[in-house]
Amino acid sequence: MSAVTYEALPMRVVFGPGSLGRLGEETERLGLRRLLVLSTPGQRVLAERVAAVLGDHAVGIHDRARMHVPVHTVDGAAKAAAELVADGCVAAGGGSTVGLAKALALRAGLPYVALPTTYAGSEMTPVWGLTENARKRTGRDRAVLPRAVVYDPDLTSTVPASVAAASGLNAIAHAVEALYAPDGSPVVEAMAERGIRELAAALPTAPANELARASALEGAWLCGACLGATTMGLHHKLCHVLGGMLDLPHAKTHAVVLPYVAAFNLPAMPQADVAIRRALDVPDAADGLHDLAIRLGAPHSLADLGVERSQLDMVVEEALAAPYANPRPIHREDLVRLLDEMRRGCWR
Ligand code: NAD
């Protein structure tokens, strides 16, 4: 093993079917008595269920979480929390709701417990995002970590198949890039390989199947922890630029981009290639990722997401503007070719 620096994040995880019932123990342990429950408008029913579990310790529900954390949603949530004199939050939902809780933690110092309902893995990372004037800023800060994560696979039983597939592929992308990150380690390698294996095996039948639901959520936990521990490369950079500039759906963008960037990067990182092949039990890692996305019915191309040829030039400029870690140097012509193939869904 070559020189490695690894720093574990202070994460408390409660995992298991029915663990929503243990939420009260967790908030009690943290001394939180006036909790604001956060959700998207579509998950209001879940938020009400969570509030019922918290009983007198729930002071309100704020169901205004939205993808990419627009700054006005943080203003609204901060106002609601102040009016209700909340001393903490419960984020009941996927990456969008967890993203709102992170932004509140950053702005108002409000601690929160995450109750993830998709496989995006955001709850395991110190990465925050905020969108203002059509630009998404992101950063890393331990202040945005949840005080506890309660993973209850039963809560994922209602997740729409398209959300389950895209968020699961989003999580797999965290693990794939962690496997070739400059700050990787044996801990991350172990989590990444197992996370990819669990998710790839479970996603075709989760969320309907009980055992698959638990495996997929375990995979999401591990893959999220990989993102939390390492620096991401070309894949995450491209998704960030595409999502921010063209307002694309986050997880579906990851689903399209993942196999193309894997095919570009993996020849330069044979160890990562081997780990992904083992995890997927396939002879070719990039083909395996592509086939998985197809099997899950994920979108095939950026054109499926509404991207037009004329929009790609500005994406190339933005992606080249700031340097970032990637195992292979990226030249303009590589990026132009990759984006063109992704847009057309032209797999090798
Ligand atoms: P999401 O949270 O946006 O949810 C998508 C839709 O599915 C929403 O309408 C939501 O209400 C619904 N939904 C979610 N779970 C459900 C359930 N169990 N039952 C019924 N409906 C459900 O989707 P996501 O993919 O989890 O999150 C995407 C967001 O997460 C993006 O904004 C992305 O930037 C962020 N993200 C952040 C990180 C990080 O580390 N900061 C990591 C991954 C994703």
GROMACS .gro file of N, CA, C and O in nm, residues 278-336:
model
  236
  278ARG      N    1  -1.549  -0.686  -1.044
  278ARG     CA    2  -1.584  -0.784  -0.938
  278ARG      C    3  -1.721  -0.752  -0.879
  278ARG      O    4  -1.804  -0.841  -0.862
  279ALA      N    5  -1.744  -0.625  -0.850
  279ALA     CA    6  -1.869  -0.586  -0.785
  279ALA      C    7  -1.990  -0.615  -0.874
  279ALA      O    8  -2.095  -0.657  -0.826
  280LEU      N    9  -1.972  -0.592  -1.005
  280LEU     CA   10  -2.086  -0.612  -1.096
  280LEU      C   11  -2.090  -0.754  -1.153
  280LEU      O   12  -2.187  -0.793  -1.217
  281ASP      N   13  -1.979  -0.827  -1.131
  281ASP     CA   14  -1.965  -0.962  -1.186
  281ASP      C   15  -1.981  -0.961  -1.339
  281ASP      O   16  -2.065  -1.032  -1.395
  282VAL      N   17  -1.904  -0.874  -1.401
  282VAL     CA   18  -1.908  -0.859  -1.548
  282VAL      C   19  -1.765  -0.855  -1.602
  282VAL      O   20  -1.672  -0.822  -1.529
  283PRO      N   21  -1.747  -0.887  -1.733
  283PRO     CA   22  -1.612  -0.883  -1.789
  283PRO      C   23  -1.562  -0.742  -1.819
  283PRO      O   24  -1.441  -0.721  -1.831
  284ASP      N   25  -1.653  -0.644  -1.835
  284ASP     CA   26  -1.610  -0.507  -1.866
  284ASP      C   27  -1.688  -0.409  -1.779
  284ASP      O   28  -1.812  -0.408  -1.780
  285ALA      N   29  -1.614  -0.327  -1.703
  285ALA     CA   30  -1.678  -0.242  -1.603
  285ALA      C   31  -1.770  -0.137  -1.666
  285ALA      O   32  -1.884  -0.120  -1.622
  286ALA      N   33  -1.721  -0.066  -1.767
  286ALA     CA   34  -1.803   0.041  -1.825
  286ALA      C   35  -1.927  -0.018  -1.893
  286ALA      O   36  -2.039   0.035  -1.878
  287ASP      N   37  -1.909  -0.129  -1.966
  287ASP     CA   38  -2.026  -0.195  -2.027
  287ASP      C   39  -2.123  -0.240  -1.919
  287ASP      O   40  -2.246  -0.230  -1.935
  288GLY      N   41  -2.070  -0.290  -1.808
  288GLY     CA   42  -2.154  -0.336  -1.698
  288GLY      C   43  -2.238  -0.222  -1.642
  288GLY      O   44  -2.357  -0.239  -1.613
  289LEU      N   45  -2.177  -0.104  -1.626
  289LEU     CA   46  -2.250   0.012  -1.574
  289LEU      C   47  -2.356   0.056  -1.676
  289LEU      O   48  -2.469   0.091  -1.639
  290HIS      N   49  -2.319   0.053  -1.803
  290HIS     CA   50  -2.414   0.091  -1.908
  290HIS      C   51  -2.532  -0.006  -1.911
  290HIS      O   52  -2.649   0.035  -1.913
  291ASP      N   53  -2.503  -0.136  -1.904
  291ASP     CA   54  -2.610  -0.236  -1.909
  291ASP      C   55  -2.703  -0.223  -1.788
  291ASP      O   56  -2.825  -0.239  -1.800
  292LEU      N   57  -2.643  -0.194  -1.671
  292LEU     CA   58  -2.725  -0.178  -1.551
  292LEU      C   59  -2.823  -0.062  -1.569
  292LEU      O   60  -2.943  -0.074  -1.539
  293ALA      N   61  -2.772   0.051  -1.620
  293ALA     CA   62  -2.859   0.167  -1.640
  293ALA      C   63  -2.972   0.134  -1.737
  293ALA      O   64  -3.088   0.172  -1.715
  294ILE      N   65  -2.940   0.058  -1.842
  294ILE     CA   66  -3.044   0.021  -1.940
  294ILE      C   67  -3.148  -0.069  -1.873
  294ILE      O   68  -3.269  -0.051  -1.887
  295ARG      N   69  -3.097  -0.170  -1.797
  295ARG     CA   70  -3.189  -0.263  -1.730
  295ARG      C   71  -3.283  -0.191  -1.635
  295ARG      O   72  -3.397  -0.231  -1.614
  296LEU      N   73  -3.232  -0.082  -1.574
  296LEU     CA   74  -3.314  -0.008  -1.477
  296LEU      C   75  -3.406   0.093  -1.545
  296LEU      O   76  -3.481   0.164  -1.477
  297GLY      N   77  -3.397   0.101  -1.677
  297GLY     CA   78  -3.485   0.194  -1.749
  297GLY      C   79  -3.445   0.339  -1.730
  297GLY      O   80  -3.528   0.430  -1.746
  298ALA      N   81  -3.319   0.364  -1.694
  298ALA     CA   82  -3.272   0.502  -1.677
  298ALA      C   83  -3.262   0.569  -1.814
  298ALA      O   84  -3.251   0.499  -1.916
  299PRO      N   85  -3.264   0.702  -1.820
  299PRO     CA   86  -3.250   0.768  -1.950
  299PRO      C   87  -3.118   0.730  -2.018
  299PRO      O   88  -3.018   0.709  -1.951
  300HIS      N   89  -3.120   0.721  -2.153
  300HIS     CA   90  -3.002   0.674  -2.228
  300HIS      C   91  -2.909   0.785  -2.269
  300HIS      O   92  -2.795   0.760  -2.302
  301SER      N   93  -2.964   0.905  -2.281
  301SER     CA   94  -2.884   1.010  -2.344
  301SER      C   95  -2.918   1.146  -2.284
  301SER      O   96  -3.026   1.164  -2.225
  302LEU      N   97  -2.826   1.243  -2.303
  302LEU     CA   98  -2.856   1.379  -2.258
  302LEU      C   99  -2.970   1.437  -2.342
  302LEU      O  100  -3.047   1.520  -2.293
  303ALA      N  101  -2.984   1.391  -2.467
  303ALA     CA  102  -3.096   1.437  -2.549
  303ALA      C  103  -3.229   1.396  -2.484
  303ALA      O  104  -3.326   1.471  -2.487
  304ASP      N  105  -3.232   1.276  -2.422
  304ASP     CA  106  -3.354   1.233  -2.350
  304ASP      C  107  -3.390   1.333  -2.240
  304ASP      O  108  -3.506   1.342  -2.199
  305LEU      N  109  -3.288   1.403  -2.188
  305LEU     CA  110  -3.312   1.500  -2.080
  305LEU      C  111  -3.333   1.640  -2.137
  305LEU      O  112  -3.341   1.737  -2.063
  306GLY      N  113  -3.337   1.649  -2.271
  306GLY     CA  114  -3.368   1.778  -2.334
  306GLY      C  115  -3.247   1.862  -2.374
  306GLY      O  116  -3.261   1.978  -2.412
  307VAL      N  117  -3.126   1.803  -2.366
  307VAL     CA  118  -3.006   1.881  -2.400
  307VAL      C  119  -2.990   1.890  -2.552
  307VAL      O  120  -3.001   1.790  -2.622
  308GLU      N  121  -2.962   2.012  -2.599
  308GLU     CA  122  -2.944   2.031  -2.743
  308GLU      C  123  -2.796   2.048  -2.775
  308GLU      O  124  -2.718   2.092  -2.691
  309ARG      N  125  -2.760   2.013  -2.897
  309ARG     CA  126  -2.621   2.020  -2.943
  309ARG      C  127  -2.560   2.159  -2.915
  309ARG      O  128  -2.447   2.171  -2.869
  310SER      N  129  -2.641   2.261  -2.943
  310SER     CA  130  -2.591   2.399  -2.932
  310SER      C  131  -2.554   2.437  -2.788
  310SER      O  132  -2.484   2.536  -2.765
  311GLN      N  133  -2.602   2.359  -2.690
  311GLN     CA  134  -2.575   2.394  -2.550
  311GLN      C  135  -2.441   2.337  -2.500
  311GLN      O  136  -2.393   2.375  -2.393
  312LEU      N  137  -2.383   2.247  -2.579
  312LEU     CA  138  -2.267   2.175  -2.527
  312LEU      C  139  -2.140   2.261  -2.520
  312LEU      O  140  -2.056   2.239  -2.433
  313ASP      N  141  -2.127   2.360  -2.610
  313ASP     CA  142  -2.004   2.440  -2.610
  313ASP      C  143  -1.983   2.509  -2.476
  313ASP      O  144  -1.874   2.510  -2.420
  314MET      N  145  -2.092   2.566  -2.423
  314MET     CA  146  -2.076   2.638  -2.295
  314MET      C  147  -2.049   2.541  -2.181
  314MET      O  148  -1.979   2.573  -2.084
  315VAL      N  149  -2.099   2.418  -2.194
  315VAL     CA  150  -2.072   2.316  -2.091
  315VAL      C  151  -1.923   2.282  -2.093
  315VAL      O  152  -1.857   2.272  -1.989
  316VAL      N  153  -1.867   2.267  -2.213
  316VAL     CA  154  -1.724   2.237  -2.227
  316VAL      C  155  -1.642   2.348  -2.163
  316VAL      O  156  -1.549   2.323  -2.084
  317GLU      N  157  -1.675   2.474  -2.196
  317GLU     CA  158  -1.598   2.588  -2.142
  317GLU      C  159  -1.600   2.587  -1.989
  317GLU      O  160  -1.498   2.601  -1.924
  318GLU      N  161  -1.720   2.569  -1.935
  318GLU     CA  162  -1.735   2.574  -1.788
  318GLU      C  163  -1.659   2.457  -1.723
  318GLU      O  164  -1.593   2.473  -1.621
  319ALA      N  165  -1.669   2.338  -1.785
  319ALA     CA  166  -1.603   2.221  -1.726
  319ALA      C  167  -1.451   2.235  -1.732
  319ALA      O  168  -1.381   2.183  -1.644
  320LEU      N  169  -1.400   2.304  -1.833
  320LEU     CA  170  -1.254   2.321  -1.844
  320LEU      C  171  -1.202   2.437  -1.759
  320LEU      O  172  -1.082   2.447  -1.733
  321ALA      N  173  -1.295   2.524  -1.715
  321ALA     CA  174  -1.253   2.649  -1.651
  321ALA      C  175  -1.179   2.627  -1.519
  321ALA      O  176  -1.080   2.693  -1.492
  322ALA      N  177  -1.228   2.532  -1.436
  322ALA     CA  178  -1.162   2.513  -1.305
  322ALA      C  179  -1.099   2.375  -1.301
  322ALA      O  180  -1.161   2.276  -1.342
  323PRO      N  181  -0.975   2.366  -1.255
  323PRO     CA  182  -0.909   2.235  -1.250
  323PRO      C  183  -0.971   2.146  -1.142
  323PRO      O  184  -1.025   2.196  -1.043
  324TYR      N  185  -0.969   2.015  -1.160
  324TYR     CA  186  -1.022   1.922  -1.060
  324TYR      C  187  -0.950   1.789  -1.077
  324TYR      O  188  -0.888   1.762  -1.181
  325ALA      N  189  -0.961   1.707  -0.973
  325ALA     CA  190  -0.889   1.580  -0.973
  325ALA      C  191  -0.951   1.484  -1.074
  325ALA      O  192  -1.072   1.466  -1.076
  326ASN      N  193  -0.868   1.427  -1.159
  326ASN     CA  194  -0.917   1.321  -1.247
  326ASN      C  195  -0.800   1.230  -1.281
  326ASN      O  196  -0.689   1.280  -1.302
  327PRO      N  197  -0.820   1.100  -1.287
  327PRO     CA  198  -0.706   1.011  -1.312
  327PRO      C  199  -0.646   1.026  -1.451
  327PRO      O  200  -0.532   0.987  -1.472
  328ARG      N  201  -0.724   1.079  -1.545
  328ARG     CA  202  -0.672   1.100  -1.681
  328ARG      C  203  -0.680   1.248  -1.713
  328ARG      O  204  -0.782   1.311  -1.684
  329PRO      N  205  -0.576   1.305  -1.773
  329PRO     CA  206  -0.588   1.445  -1.814
  329PRO      C  207  -0.703   1.460  -1.913
  329PRO      O  208  -0.729   1.367  -1.992
  330ILE      N  209  -0.770   1.573  -1.906
  330ILE     CA  210  -0.886   1.593  -1.994
  330ILE      C  211  -0.855   1.705  -2.092
  330ILE      O  212  -0.834   1.820  -2.051
  331HIS      N  213  -0.852   1.671  -2.219
  331HIS     CA  214  -0.828   1.772  -2.321
  331HIS      C  215  -0.962   1.813  -2.381
  331HIS      O  216  -1.058   1.736  -2.377
  332ARG      N  217  -0.963   1.933  -2.435
  332ARG     CA  218  -1.087   1.985  -2.492
  332ARG      C  219  -1.153   1.886  -2.588
  332ARG      O  220  -1.272   1.859  -2.583
  333GLU      N  221  -1.071   1.824  -2.678
  333GLU     CA  222  -1.131   1.736  -2.779
  333GLU      C  223  -1.193   1.611  -2.715
  333GLU      O  224  -1.293   1.557  -2.765
  334ASP      N  225  -1.134   1.565  -2.602
  334ASP     CA  226  -1.194   1.450  -2.531
  334ASP      C  227  -1.333   1.487  -2.480
  334ASP      O  228  -1.429   1.410  -2.491
  335LEU      N  229  -1.339   1.606  -2.420
  335LEU     CA  230  -1.464   1.650  -2.359
  335LEU      C  231  -1.572   1.671  -2.465
  335LEU      O  232  -1.688   1.631  -2.446
  336VAL      N  233  -1.533   1.732  -2.576
  336VAL     CA  234  -1.628   1.756  -2.684
  336VAL      C  235  -1.683   1.622  -2.734
  336VAL      O  236  -1.804   1.604  -2.751
   0.00000   0.00000   0.00000
